[in-house]
Amino acid sequence: MKTNQNIQNHRNHDADDYAYLAAKGWSDAEILERWDAEAKSGKGPCRWFGPARSKLTAVTGRK
């Protein structure tokens, strides 16, 4: 999966979150918009730990 520099350098970048959103059909522009909004509201990157990990695996195949 090739990501652009704006995605890779975004302060809310997380490779798992990007893989999940891209697998769900989100464009890079949509992902950046979401991450910008989350960062603006004070939220950091989404981390796929615990029960959320099984959802990530089901959608992306990432373990």
XYZ file of N, CA and C in Angstrom:
189
model
N 0.843 -1.165 0.000
C 0.000 0.000 0.000
C 0.898 1.241 0.000
N 0.718 2.105 -0.974
C 1.515 3.324 -1.074
C 0.686 4.490 -0.533
N 1.250 5.204 0.416
C 0.556 6.360 0.975
C 1.296 7.634 0.602
N 0.561 8.730 0.532
C 1.207 9.987 0.170
C 1.844 10.630 1.398
N 2.701 11.619 1.156
C 3.450 12.277 2.234
C 2.527 12.951 3.245
N 1.424 13.554 2.795
C 0.505 14.209 3.724
C -0.087 13.217 4.718
N -0.355 12.024 4.254
C -0.874 10.969 5.140
C 0.225 10.528 6.100
N 1.373 10.180 5.557
C 2.469 9.650 6.379
C 2.958 10.641 7.427
N 2.904 11.937 7.123
C 3.416 12.946 8.036
C 2.351 13.561 8.941
N 1.113 13.126 8.784
C 0.037 13.697 9.600
C 0.235 13.300 11.053
N -0.043 14.218 11.960
C 0.184 13.923 13.385
C -0.738 12.829 13.919
N -1.829 12.548 13.233
C -2.723 11.460 13.648
C -2.532 10.194 12.809
N -1.442 10.134 12.072
C -1.188 8.952 11.246
C -0.984 7.715 12.113
N -1.607 6.658 11.721
C -1.402 5.320 12.282
C -1.586 4.364 11.114
N -0.589 3.524 10.866
C -0.630 2.635 9.697
C -1.850 1.715 9.729
N -2.201 1.214 10.897
C -3.377 0.345 10.998
C -4.659 1.109 10.702
N -4.769 2.318 11.233
C -5.970 3.117 10.993
C -6.090 3.454 9.509
N -4.972 3.816 8.893
C -4.993 4.104 7.458
C -5.433 2.860 6.675
N -4.868 1.698 7.007
C -5.216 0.457 6.303
C -6.706 0.151 6.457
N -7.232 0.354 7.653
C -8.649 0.090 7.906
C -9.537 1.013 7.069
N -9.263 2.314 7.154
C -10.101 3.274 6.433
C -9.997 3.079 4.922
N -8.793 2.832 4.429
C -8.613 2.597 2.989
C -9.355 1.335 2.551
N -9.314 0.294 3.371
C -10.021 -0.949 3.042
C -11.537 -0.746 3.026
N -12.008 0.211 3.817
C -13.438 0.523 3.846
C -13.846 1.438 2.694
N -12.863 1.842 1.865
C -13.176 2.635 0.688
C -12.963 4.130 0.838
N -12.356 4.567 1.935
C -12.111 5.984 2.147
C -10.963 6.438 1.244
N -11.099 7.612 0.662
C -10.012 8.201 -0.131
C -9.007 8.854 0.823
N -7.816 9.147 0.309
C -6.824 9.839 1.124
C -7.360 11.185 1.601
N -8.076 11.889 0.745
C -8.644 13.193 1.122
C -9.632 13.043 2.280
N -10.459 12.007 2.237
C -11.424 11.772 3.312
C -10.717 11.409 4.617
N -9.667 10.612 4.510
C -8.902 10.229 5.702
C -8.251 11.460 6.315
N -7.633 12.298 5.486
C -7.007 13.517 5.992
C -8.037 14.430 6.655
N -9.201 14.546 6.063
C -10.270 15.374 6.648
C -10.657 14.849 8.027
N -10.809 13.547 8.134
C -11.168 12.937 9.422
C -10.075 13.164 10.447
N -8.820 12.877 10.063
C -7.711 13.049 10.999
C -7.543 14.511 11.400
N -7.745 15.438 10.462
C -7.668 16.866 10.788
C -8.715 17.231 11.834
N -9.936 16.764 11.642
C -11.022 17.052 12.587
C -10.724 16.446 13.957
N -10.224 15.216 13.972
C -9.894 14.575 15.245
C -8.770 15.321 15.954
N -7.743 15.712 15.206
C -6.619 16.448 15.800
C -7.088 17.795 16.339
N -7.950 18.473 15.586
C -8.465 19.775 16.003
C -9.254 19.676 17.303
N -9.929 18.548 17.499
C -10.714 18.361 18.722
C -9.877 17.792 19.867
N -8.567 17.647 19.640
C -7.665 17.198 20.699
C -7.438 15.703 20.771
N -7.994 14.964 19.835
C -7.812 13.505 19.828
C -6.522 13.150 19.100
N -5.821 12.189 19.624
C -4.611 11.690 18.982
C -4.947 10.593 17.990
N -3.924 9.927 17.486
C -4.133 8.857 16.513
C -4.952 7.700 17.085
N -5.716 7.085 16.220
C -6.474 5.892 16.596
C -5.499 4.724 16.708
N -5.548 4.034 17.813
C -4.702 2.857 18.008
C -5.601 1.628 18.088
N -5.244 0.609 17.381
C -6.067 -0.591 17.260
C -5.598 -1.660 18.237
N -5.968 -1.484 19.519
C -5.608 -2.424 20.573
C -6.855 -3.118 21.108
N -6.640 -4.186 21.853
C -7.740 -4.880 22.513
C -8.760 -5.419 21.532
N -10.051 -5.305 21.888
C -11.117 -5.843 21.040
C -11.158 -5.220 19.641
N -10.707 -3.989 19.508
C -10.725 -3.333 18.199
C -9.817 -4.051 17.210
N -8.806 -4.733 17.723
C -7.845 -5.416 16.847
C -8.540 -6.477 15.990
N -9.524 -7.168 16.543
C -10.226 -8.204 15.766
C -11.028 -7.570 14.622
N -11.558 -6.374 14.840
C -12.272 -5.662 13.781
C -11.301 -5.284 12.668
N -10.128 -4.795 13.046
C -9.093 -4.449 12.069
C -8.700 -5.678 11.259
N -8.473 -6.790 11.931
C -8.081 -8.023 11.259
C -9.161 -8.498 10.291
N -10.410 -8.406 10.710
C -11.513 -8.848 9.851
C -11.596 -8.028 8.575
N -11.299 -6.757 8.656
C -11.423 -5.878 7.484
C -10.176 -5.881 6.623
N -8.990 -5.918 7.255
C -7.741 -5.749 6.511
C -6.888 -7.002 6.416
N -7.115 -7.963 7.291
C -6.257 -9.141 7.340
C -5.010 -8.922 8.190
N -4.836 -7.694 8.721
C -3.678 -7.400 9.583
C -3.887 -8.036 10.942
N -2.849 -8.642 11.458
C -2.950 -9.254 12.804
C -2.349 -8.383 13.851
